[in-house]
Coordinates of C-alpha atoms and ligand atoms in Angstrom, one line a residue:
M356 CA 22.8 29.8 -41.7
A357 CA 22.9 28.2 -38.2
R358 CA 25.8 28.9 -35.9
Y359 CA 27.9 25.9 -34.9
I360 CA 29.4 25.3 -31.5
F361 CA 31.9 22.5 -31.3
V362 CA 32.7 21.0 -27.9
T363 CA 35.8 19.0 -27.4
G364 CA 37.4 17.6 -24.2
G365 CA 40.9 17.2 -23.0
V366 CA 43.2 15.8 -20.3
V367 CA 40.7 13.1 -19.1
S368 CA 37.4 11.7 -20.1
S369 CA 34.2 12.0 -18.0
L370 CA 34.6 15.8 -17.5
G371 CA 31.0 16.4 -18.2
K372 CA 31.1 17.5 -21.9
G373 CA 27.5 16.2 -22.3
L374 CA 26.2 18.0 -19.3
S375 CA 28.0 21.2 -20.4
S376 CA 26.6 21.0 -23.9
A377 CA 23.1 20.3 -22.5
S378 CA 23.3 23.2 -20.1
L379 CA 24.5 25.6 -22.8
G380 CA 21.7 24.3 -25.0
Y381 CA 19.1 25.1 -22.3
L382 CA 20.5 28.6 -21.6
L383 CA 20.5 29.5 -25.3
R384 CA 17.0 28.1 -25.8
S385 CA 15.6 29.8 -22.8
Q386 CA 17.0 33.1 -24.2
G387 CA 14.9 32.7 -27.3
Y388 CA 17.1 30.8 -29.7
S389 CA 16.4 27.5 -31.4
V390 CA 19.0 24.8 -30.7
R391 CA 20.0 21.2 -31.8
I392 CA 22.6 19.2 -30.0
R393 CA 24.5 16.4 -31.8
K394 CA 27.1 13.9 -30.7
M395 CA 30.0 12.4 -32.8
D396 CA 31.4 9.2 -31.3
P397 CA 34.8 8.0 -32.5
Y398 CA 34.3 4.3 -32.0
L399 CA 33.9 1.7 -34.8
N400 CA 30.5 0.4 -33.8
V401 CA 27.8 1.6 -36.2
D402 CA 25.8 2.6 -33.1
P403 CA 25.9 1.6 -29.4
G404 CA 22.9 -0.7 -29.9
T405 CA 24.9 -3.9 -29.6
M406 CA 27.4 -2.7 -27.0
S407 CA 27.2 -4.1 -23.5
P408 CA 26.2 -1.6 -20.8
F409 CA 29.5 -2.6 -19.1
Q410 CA 31.3 -1.0 -22.1
H411 CA 29.1 2.0 -22.8
G412 CA 26.4 2.5 -20.2
E413 CA 22.9 2.9 -21.3
V414 CA 21.7 2.9 -24.9
F415 CA 19.4 5.8 -25.3
V416 CA 16.5 5.5 -27.8
T417 CA 15.0 8.4 -29.7
D418 CA 11.5 8.9 -31.0
D419 CA 12.5 7.9 -34.5
G420 CA 14.1 4.7 -33.3
A421 CA 17.8 5.3 -33.2
E422 CA 19.9 3.6 -30.6
T423 CA 22.3 6.3 -29.4
D424 CA 24.8 7.5 -26.9
L425 CA 23.5 8.3 -23.5
D426 CA 24.6 11.9 -23.8
L427 CA 21.5 12.4 -26.1
G428 CA 19.5 11.6 -23.0
H429 CA 21.2 14.6 -21.2
Y430 CA 20.5 16.8 -24.1
E431 CA 16.8 15.9 -24.2
R432 CA 16.4 16.2 -20.4
F433 CA 17.9 19.6 -20.3
T434 CA 16.6 21.2 -23.5
N435 CA 13.3 19.4 -23.8
I436 CA 14.0 18.9 -27.5
S437 CA 13.5 15.4 -28.8
A438 CA 16.7 14.1 -30.4
K439 CA 16.6 12.4 -33.8
Q440 CA 18.5 9.6 -35.6
S441 CA 20.5 12.3 -37.3
D442 CA 21.9 13.7 -34.0
N443 CA 24.3 10.9 -33.4
I444 CA 27.0 9.6 -35.6
T445 CA 29.9 7.1 -35.1
T446 CA 33.1 6.4 -37.0
G447 CA 31.6 2.9 -37.7
K448 CA 28.5 4.5 -39.4
I449 CA 30.6 6.8 -41.5
Y450 CA 32.9 4.1 -42.7
S451 CA 30.1 1.7 -43.4
D452 CA 28.3 4.3 -45.5
I453 CA 31.5 5.1 -47.4
I454 CA 32.4 1.4 -48.0
K455 CA 28.8 0.8 -49.3
K456 CA 29.2 3.7 -51.6
E457 CA 32.6 2.5 -52.8
R458 CA 31.2 -0.9 -53.6
R459 CA 28.5 0.6 -55.7
G460 CA 31.2 2.4 -57.6
G461 CA 30.2 5.8 -56.1
Y462 CA 33.6 7.3 -56.1
L463 CA 34.2 7.1 -59.8
G464 CA 37.6 5.4 -59.7
K465 CA 39.1 7.6 -57.1
T466 CA 41.2 6.4 -54.1
V467 CA 38.9 6.7 -51.1
Q468 CA 40.8 8.4 -48.2
V469 CA 40.3 9.8 -44.7
I470 CA 40.8 13.3 -46.1
P471 CA 38.7 14.3 -48.0
H472 CA 36.1 11.4 -48.0
V473 CA 35.7 10.6 -44.3
T474 CA 36.0 14.3 -43.3
D475 CA 33.5 15.3 -46.1
R476 CA 31.0 12.7 -44.7
I477 CA 31.5 14.1 -41.2
K478 CA 30.9 17.6 -42.5
E479 CA 27.7 16.4 -44.2
F480 CA 26.5 14.9 -40.9
I481 CA 27.1 18.2 -39.0
K482 CA 24.8 20.0 -41.4
K483 CA 22.3 17.3 -42.1
D484 CA 18.7 17.9 -41.3
I485 CA 19.2 21.4 -39.9
A486 CA 16.2 23.6 -40.8
K487 CA 16.0 26.9 -39.1
E488 CA 18.0 26.3 -36.0
D489 CA 20.0 29.2 -34.6
F490 CA 22.6 27.0 -33.0
V491 CA 23.9 23.5 -33.5
I492 CA 26.0 22.3 -30.7
C493 CA 28.2 19.4 -31.7
E494 CA 30.0 17.4 -29.0
I495 CA 32.9 15.3 -30.1
G496 CA 33.3 12.2 -28.0
G497 CA 36.6 11.0 -26.6
T498 CA 39.6 13.2 -25.6
V499 CA 41.8 15.3 -27.7
G500 CA 45.0 13.3 -28.4
D501 CA 43.1 10.0 -29.1
I502 CA 43.9 8.5 -32.5
E503 CA 40.2 7.8 -33.0
S504 CA 39.0 11.4 -32.7
L505 CA 41.5 12.8 -35.3
P506 CA 39.2 12.7 -38.4
F507 CA 36.4 14.5 -36.4
L508 CA 38.8 17.2 -35.2
E509 CA 40.1 17.6 -38.8
A510 CA 36.6 17.8 -40.1
I511 CA 35.5 20.5 -37.6
R512 CA 38.7 22.5 -38.4
Q513 CA 37.8 22.3 -42.1
F514 CA 34.2 23.1 -41.4
S515 CA 35.1 26.4 -39.7
N516 CA 37.3 27.2 -42.7
D517 CA 34.5 26.4 -45.1
H518 CA 31.9 28.4 -43.3
G519 CA 33.9 31.1 -41.6
K520 CA 34.9 31.8 -38.0
S521 CA 31.9 34.1 -37.5
K522 CA 29.7 31.0 -37.8
C523 CA 31.8 28.6 -35.7
L524 CA 32.9 28.6 -32.1
F525 CA 35.2 26.1 -30.4
I526 CA 34.8 25.2 -26.8
H527 CA 37.4 23.0 -25.1
L528 CA 36.7 21.4 -21.7
T529 CA 39.6 20.5 -19.6
L530 CA 40.6 19.5 -16.1
V531 CA 42.3 21.9 -13.7
P532 CA 43.4 19.7 -10.9
Y533 CA 43.9 20.7 -7.3
M534 CA 47.1 19.3 -5.8
K535 CA 46.5 18.7 -2.1
S536 CA 50.1 18.2 -1.2
S537 CA 51.2 21.6 -2.5
D538 CA 47.7 23.2 -2.0
E539 CA 47.8 24.5 -5.6
I540 CA 45.7 24.5 -8.7
K541 CA 47.6 23.3 -11.7
T542 CA 47.1 24.7 -15.2
K543 CA 49.7 22.7 -17.0
P544 CA 47.4 19.8 -18.1
T545 CA 45.1 22.5 -19.7
Q546 CA 48.0 24.2 -21.4
H547 CA 49.1 20.8 -22.8
S548 CA 45.6 19.9 -24.0
V549 CA 45.1 23.2 -25.8
K550 CA 48.5 22.9 -27.3
E551 CA 47.5 19.5 -28.7
L552 CA 44.4 21.0 -30.1
R553 CA 46.2 23.9 -31.7
S554 CA 48.7 21.5 -33.2
I555 CA 45.9 20.2 -35.4
G556 CA 44.8 23.6 -36.3
I557 CA 42.0 24.3 -33.8
Q558 CA 42.3 27.4 -31.5
P559 CA 39.6 27.2 -28.8
D560 CA 37.6 30.3 -28.3
I561 CA 36.4 29.3 -24.9
V562 CA 38.1 27.1 -22.4
I563 CA 35.8 25.5 -19.7
C564 CA 38.0 24.5 -16.8
R565 CA 36.6 21.7 -14.6
C566 CA 37.9 22.2 -11.1
E567 CA 37.2 21.2 -7.5
Q568 CA 37.4 24.7 -6.3
T569 CA 37.4 28.3 -7.5
I570 CA 40.3 29.1 -9.8
P571 CA 42.2 32.2 -8.6
I572 CA 42.5 35.0 -11.0
D573 CA 46.3 34.6 -11.5
Q574 CA 45.8 31.0 -12.6
K575 CA 43.0 32.1 -14.9
R576 CA 45.4 34.7 -16.4
K577 CA 47.9 32.0 -16.9
I578 CA 45.4 29.8 -18.8
S579 CA 44.4 32.8 -20.8
L580 CA 48.0 33.6 -21.7
F581 CA 49.2 30.2 -22.5
C582 CA 46.1 29.0 -24.3
N583 CA 45.6 32.2 -26.3
V584 CA 42.1 32.7 -25.0
A585 CA 40.6 36.0 -23.7
I586 CA 40.4 36.0 -19.9
E587 CA 36.6 36.3 -19.9
N588 CA 36.5 33.2 -22.0
V589 CA 38.2 31.1 -19.4
V590 CA 35.1 29.7 -17.7
E591 CA 35.4 27.6 -14.6
T592 CA 33.0 24.9 -13.7
I593 CA 33.1 23.7 -10.2
D594 CA 31.6 20.3 -9.2
V595 CA 27.9 20.9 -8.5
K596 CA 26.0 19.2 -5.8
T597 CA 23.3 18.0 -8.2
I598 CA 23.3 18.0 -12.0
Y599 CA 20.2 20.3 -12.0
E600 CA 22.5 23.1 -10.7
A601 CA 24.6 22.9 -13.9
P602 CA 22.6 25.4 -16.0
I603 CA 22.6 27.9 -13.0
S604 CA 26.3 27.4 -12.5
F605 CA 27.1 28.0 -16.2
F606 CA 24.9 31.1 -16.2
N607 CA 26.7 32.5 -13.2
Q608 CA 30.0 31.9 -15.0
K609 CA 28.6 33.7 -18.0
L610 CA 29.2 30.9 -20.5
D611 CA 26.0 31.7 -22.5
K612 CA 26.9 35.5 -22.4
Q613 CA 30.3 34.8 -23.9
V614 CA 28.9 32.5 -26.5
L615 CA 26.3 35.2 -27.6
K616 CA 28.9 37.9 -27.5
Y617 CA 31.2 35.8 -29.8
F618 CA 28.4 35.6 -32.4
K619 CA 27.5 39.3 -31.8
L620 CA 24.0 38.4 -30.6
K621 CA 21.9 39.6 -27.7
P622 CA 19.5 37.5 -25.6
K623 CA 16.0 37.8 -26.9
R624 CA 14.8 37.4 -23.4
G625 CA 16.2 36.6 -20.0
P626 CA 16.9 32.9 -19.3
N627 CA 14.5 31.2 -17.0
L628 CA 16.4 29.6 -14.2
K629 CA 13.6 29.5 -11.7
P630 CA 12.6 25.9 -12.4
W631 CA 16.2 24.7 -12.0
K632 CA 16.6 26.6 -8.7
Q633 CA 13.4 25.1 -7.5
I634 CA 14.3 21.5 -8.3
T635 CA 17.9 22.0 -7.0
N636 CA 16.4 23.2 -3.8
T637 CA 14.0 20.3 -3.6
V638 CA 16.8 17.8 -4.3
L639 CA 19.1 19.3 -1.8
N640 CA 16.7 19.8 1.0
T641 CA 14.3 16.9 0.8
K642 CA 14.6 14.7 3.9
K643 CA 12.0 12.0 3.5
I644 CA 13.5 8.9 1.8
V645 CA 11.6 6.2 -0.1
N646 CA 13.5 3.0 -0.7
I647 CA 13.1 1.5 -4.2
A648 CA 14.7 -1.8 -5.0
I649 CA 16.0 -2.1 -8.6
I650 CA 16.9 -5.6 -9.6
G651 CA 19.0 -6.0 -12.7
K652 CA 22.2 -7.3 -14.2
Y653 CA 24.1 -4.0 -14.4
V654 CA 22.8 -2.2 -11.3
N655 CA 26.2 -1.4 -9.9
L656 CA 27.4 0.2 -13.0
K657 CA 26.9 4.0 -12.8
D658 CA 25.6 4.7 -16.2
A659 CA 23.9 1.5 -17.2
Y660 CA 20.4 2.7 -16.3
K661 CA 21.0 6.4 -16.6
S662 CA 17.6 7.5 -17.8
L663 CA 15.9 5.2 -15.4
D664 CA 17.8 6.6 -12.4
E665 CA 17.0 10.1 -13.7
A666 CA 13.3 9.3 -14.2
L667 CA 13.0 7.9 -10.6
T668 CA 14.7 11.0 -9.3
H669 CA 12.2 13.1 -11.2
G670 CA 9.3 11.1 -9.7
G671 CA 10.9 11.8 -6.3
I672 CA 11.1 15.5 -7.0
H673 CA 7.4 15.5 -8.0
N674 CA 6.5 13.8 -4.7
K675 CA 9.0 15.8 -2.6
V676 CA 10.9 12.6 -1.5
K677 CA 14.4 11.4 -2.0
V678 CA 14.5 8.1 -3.9
N679 CA 17.0 5.8 -2.4
L680 CA 17.9 3.1 -4.8
I681 CA 18.6 -0.3 -3.3
R682 CA 20.5 -1.9 -6.2
I683 CA 20.2 -5.7 -6.2
E684 CA 22.4 -7.6 -8.7
S685 CA 20.0 -10.2 -10.2
D686 CA 22.9 -12.7 -10.9
K687 CA 23.8 -12.9 -7.3
L688 CA 20.3 -12.9 -5.9
K689 CA 19.3 -16.2 -4.1
T690 CA 15.6 -16.9 -4.7
S691 CA 15.3 -18.3 -1.2
K692 CA 16.4 -15.0 0.3
V693 CA 14.1 -12.6 -1.5
K694 CA 12.3 -11.6 1.7
E695 CA 15.6 -10.5 3.3
Y696 CA 16.7 -8.5 0.2
L697 CA 13.3 -6.7 0.0
K698 CA 12.8 -6.2 3.8
N699 CA 12.8 -2.4 3.9
V700 CA 11.7 -1.5 0.4
S701 CA 8.6 0.5 -0.5
G702 CA 8.7 -0.1 -4.2
I703 CA 10.2 -2.8 -6.6
L704 CA 11.4 -2.1 -10.1
I705 CA 12.6 -4.5 -12.7
P706 CA 14.2 -2.7 -15.6
G707 CA 14.8 -3.7 -19.2
G708 CA 17.2 -6.5 -19.9
F709 CA 18.5 -9.2 -22.2
G710 CA 19.4 -12.8 -21.7
K711 CA 18.9 -15.6 -19.1
R712 CA 21.3 -14.7 -16.3
G713 CA 19.5 -13.6 -13.2
T714 CA 16.0 -14.1 -14.5
E715 CA 14.8 -16.5 -11.8
G716 CA 15.8 -14.0 -9.1
K717 CA 13.7 -11.3 -10.9
I718 CA 10.7 -13.6 -11.1
A719 CA 11.0 -14.4 -7.4
C720 CA 11.0 -10.7 -6.6
I721 CA 7.9 -10.1 -8.8
K722 CA 6.1 -12.9 -7.0
Y723 CA 6.9 -11.2 -3.7
A724 CA 5.7 -7.8 -4.9
R725 CA 2.5 -9.3 -6.2
E726 CA 1.7 -11.3 -3.1
K727 CA 2.9 -8.8 -0.5
K728 CA 1.2 -6.0 -2.3
I729 CA 4.3 -3.9 -2.7
P730 CA 4.2 -1.3 -5.5
F731 CA 5.8 -2.8 -8.6
L732 CA 6.9 -1.4 -11.9
G733 CA 8.2 -3.7 -14.7
I734 CA 9.8 -2.1 -17.7
C735 CA 10.1 -4.1 -20.9
F736 CA 12.0 -7.2 -19.8
G737 CA 10.5 -6.5 -16.4
M738 CA 7.0 -6.7 -17.8
Q739 CA 7.9 -9.9 -19.7
M740 CA 9.1 -11.5 -16.4
A741 CA 5.9 -10.4 -14.7
I742 CA 3.9 -12.3 -17.3
I743 CA 6.0 -15.4 -16.8
E744 CA 5.6 -15.2 -13.0
F745 CA 1.8 -14.9 -13.4
A746 CA 1.6 -17.7 -16.0
R747 CA 3.6 -20.0 -13.8
N748 CA 2.1 -19.3 -10.4
K749 CA -1.5 -18.2 -11.1
L750 CA -2.3 -19.9 -14.4
K751 CA -0.3 -22.9 -13.4
I752 CA 1.6 -23.2 -16.7
K753 CA 4.7 -24.5 -15.0
N754 CA 7.0 -24.4 -18.0
A755 CA 6.0 -20.8 -19.0
G756 CA 9.0 -18.8 -20.1
S757 CA 10.4 -16.7 -22.9
T758 CA 11.8 -18.1 -26.1
E759 CA 14.6 -15.6 -25.7
L760 CA 15.8 -17.6 -22.8
E761 CA 14.6 -21.2 -23.3
K762 CA 13.6 -22.6 -26.7
S763 CA 11.6 -25.5 -25.3
C764 CA 9.4 -23.5 -22.8
Y765 CA 5.7 -22.6 -23.1
P766 CA 6.1 -19.3 -25.0
A767 CA 4.5 -16.7 -22.6
I768 CA 6.9 -14.4 -24.3
G769 CA 7.9 -15.1 -27.9
L770 CA 9.6 -13.7 -31.0
I771 CA 7.5 -11.6 -33.3
N772 CA 9.4 -9.9 -36.0
E773 CA 6.7 -7.9 -37.8
W774 CA 5.3 -4.8 -36.3
N775 CA 2.5 -2.6 -37.5
K776 CA 3.6 1.0 -37.3
D777 CA 1.0 3.5 -38.4
G778 CA -0.5 1.0 -40.8
K779 CA 2.9 -0.1 -42.3
I780 CA 4.5 -3.4 -41.5
I781 CA 8.0 -3.0 -40.1
K782 CA 10.1 -6.2 -40.3
G783 CA 12.7 -7.3 -37.8
T784 CA 15.2 -10.1 -38.1
D785 CA 17.1 -12.2 -35.6
T786 CA 20.0 -12.9 -37.8
E787 CA 21.4 -9.4 -37.5
L788 CA 21.3 -7.9 -34.1
G789 CA 22.1 -4.2 -34.8
G790 CA 19.1 -1.9 -35.2
T791 CA 16.6 -4.8 -35.9
M792 CA 14.4 -4.6 -32.8
R793 CA 11.0 -2.9 -32.5
L794 CA 12.5 0.5 -31.9
G795 CA 11.2 4.0 -31.3
L796 CA 7.8 5.6 -30.8
Y797 CA 4.8 3.3 -31.0
E798 CA 1.2 4.1 -30.1
A799 CA -0.8 2.2 -27.4
K800 CA -4.4 2.6 -26.6
L801 CA -5.5 2.5 -23.0
K802 CA -8.4 0.7 -21.5
N803 CA -11.3 2.6 -19.9
N804 CA -11.4 2.6 -16.1
S805 CA -7.9 1.3 -15.9
A806 CA -5.2 2.6 -13.5
I807 CA -2.9 3.4 -16.4
K808 CA -5.5 5.6 -18.0
K809 CA -5.9 7.5 -14.8
I810 CA -2.1 8.0 -14.6
Y811 CA -1.7 9.2 -18.2
K812 CA -5.1 11.0 -18.3
S813 CA -5.4 10.0 -21.9
N814 CA -6.9 7.4 -24.2
K815 CA -3.8 6.8 -26.2
I816 CA -0.1 7.3 -25.6
H817 CA 3.2 7.2 -27.6
E818 CA 6.2 5.7 -25.9
R819 CA 9.6 4.5 -27.0
H820 CA 10.3 0.8 -27.5
R821 CA 13.5 -1.3 -27.7
H822 CA 12.8 -5.0 -27.8
R823 CA 12.4 -8.0 -30.0
Y824 CA 10.1 -10.3 -28.0
E825 CA 6.4 -9.8 -27.2
V826 CA 3.8 -11.0 -24.7
N827 CA 1.8 -14.0 -26.1
I828 CA -1.6 -12.5 -26.9
N829 CA -3.2 -16.0 -26.3
L830 CA -2.7 -15.5 -22.6
K831 CA -4.9 -12.4 -22.5
D832 CA -8.2 -14.0 -21.5
S833 CA -6.9 -16.4 -18.9
C834 CA -4.7 -13.6 -17.3
E835 CA -7.6 -11.2 -17.2
K836 CA -9.9 -13.8 -15.6
Q837 CA -7.3 -14.1 -12.8
G838 CA -7.0 -10.3 -12.4
L839 CA -4.1 -9.4 -14.6
I840 CA -5.6 -6.9 -17.0
F841 CA -4.0 -6.1 -20.4
S842 CA -4.8 -2.4 -20.0
G843 CA -2.8 -1.0 -23.0
M844 CA -2.7 -2.6 -26.4
S845 CA -1.2 -1.8 -29.8
P846 CA -3.8 -0.1 -32.1
D847 CA -4.3 -3.3 -34.0
N848 CA -4.9 -5.2 -30.7
N849 CA -2.1 -7.7 -31.5
L850 CA 0.5 -6.6 -29.0
P851 CA 0.0 -6.2 -25.3
E852 CA 1.7 -2.9 -24.2
I853 CA 0.7 -2.6 -20.6
I854 CA -0.5 -5.0 -17.9
E855 CA -1.8 -4.1 -14.4
L856 CA -3.0 -6.1 -11.5
K857 CA -6.5 -5.7 -10.0
N858 CA -6.7 -5.8 -6.2
H859 CA -3.2 -4.6 -5.8
P860 CA -2.2 -1.0 -4.7
W861 CA 0.1 -0.5 -7.7
F862 CA 1.4 -3.3 -10.0
I863 CA 2.1 -2.2 -13.6
G864 CA 4.2 -3.6 -16.4
V865 CA 5.0 -1.7 -19.6
Q866 CA 6.5 -3.1 -22.8
F867 CA 8.1 0.3 -23.6
H868 CA 10.7 2.5 -21.9
P869 CA 8.9 5.4 -20.2
E870 CA 12.2 6.6 -18.7
F871 CA 13.4 8.0 -22.0
K872 CA 10.7 10.6 -22.0
S873 CA 11.0 11.8 -18.4
R874 CA 12.4 15.3 -17.9
P875 CA 13.4 17.0 -14.7
L876 CA 11.1 19.9 -15.4
S877 CA 8.2 17.6 -16.4
P878 CA 8.5 14.2 -14.6
H879 CA 7.0 11.3 -16.4
P880 CA 3.5 10.5 -14.9
L881 CA 4.2 6.8 -14.6
F882 CA 7.3 7.4 -12.4
S883 CA 5.5 10.1 -10.4
S884 CA 2.6 7.7 -9.8
F885 CA 5.0 4.8 -8.9
I886 CA 6.9 6.9 -6.4
K887 CA 3.6 8.3 -4.9
A888 CA 2.3 4.7 -4.4
S889 CA 5.7 3.7 -2.9
K890 CA 5.6 6.7 -0.6
S891 CA 2.2 5.8 0.7
H892 CA 3.2 2.1 1.0
D893 CA 6.0 3.4 3.2
G894 CA 3.5 5.2 5.4
K895 CA 1.7 1.9 6.2
Ligands
LIG1300 N1 15.1 -8.9 -24.1 C1 13.8 -8.4 -24.3 C2 13.4 -8.3 -25.7 O1 14.2 -8.2 -26.6 C3 13.5 -7.2 -23.5 C4 14.3 -6.0 -24.0 C5 14.3 -4.8 -23.1 O2 14.0 -4.9 -21.9 N2 14.6 -3.6 -23.6 O3 12.2 -8.3 -26.0

């Protein structure tokens, strides 16, 4: 049976539970153990797919087409294990499954209750789809003390009773604040948080203390004493300069060692920290800066384009440059001032998006990138906008648009709700918005002698999708005559997947989201190539 590690958080949110779980996942994996990481989210949405980025940050998409919490992105980037649909669950999903079953008469006349029905369902999720993994790390979203998280905490308490303490480990992450006024580190919030956890029957085995500075041994002893945790299991985590330092920092604090010791295991081999040291070094010491403009609705929101920000950083690491993102809010962008906004940029990126607000500004920036020969990358909505720009300004279809934004336009982008996936027809719908887009991994074949084929060094690729609208295939011939090549197509030739401009140093649009597959230790070729082109544009 797998060993289960439950990660909870206390005192405040945003302490870095996701990053801690991901770093631990890497350390265990690199010592020869197989790992899965899962996330349980206490909110009532069935998944984050319909939530605004203002509420929840980015929606991360898995290979198998789940719209999930962005923490799954951290897990993938650190462990290099592709997450699955079964790795993220929400209260909403659990309740909707239970209610469906109840309506079918599945509970045989019983009263359906939080305990045992909801907790049983959570316990099923924890174990679901686990094959031969040595470790399953389960992160519980939210903060201990929240009403919403209670059923999850109760379920993991029961789980450890059902399967035995030797198979389950509880890690609790808390804040240990430093009070400037008294020049002291305070352990009380941690004590209270652990007390709260113990009141529901969970005794943490390891406490990770997030702190601005080193915790003196006396304070560690206090935490150990009051929280009933062995002193060597009081692990501190001091703010790192770059997230790539996190696995190194947790290794230095012996988190992985204590976890293995708890389970009476030994490393099968030493962890490989060299690549993390290398990229930390590159990130901290790179001086050359490349300015990339990113134009979107949510650019000022830290987590809204998390994977994209990461993928651009990875591309920078690959090219030994620091990517400086110039974030331009598309809503506020005046089309007449595009030149001013883009004055000092070496590359222009339009990310995925939904809805009409800010689209004319995006289209004006694409025109500028095309005409001034500035490297351009359009992702999903960004590619759709590039098609509209080209149709309006080069093909002279003045009313070209997307039916997502304007029903009466010429549909350069239109709704298609049947997709061919590996020979099977997948149907979408526009009456229900949750989980009905073209989601997950789809194949694209790449045209010979195209820029994209040189970048991927392959004839066919598989990338993750999350969209409802598609480029109108009827525009293919006229676009290509004017130099905009459809260089990637779906295997049945119906859906344009990639466009690129001839006679331009670097102008590519992709209908998928390459950012979800970029990893710090293996940057995505598209981002590496985009940053490389931007770097050489800068040199001109
Ligand atoms: N709104 C567009 C669509 O649904 C693009 C989505 C996206 O950029 N992810 O097709």
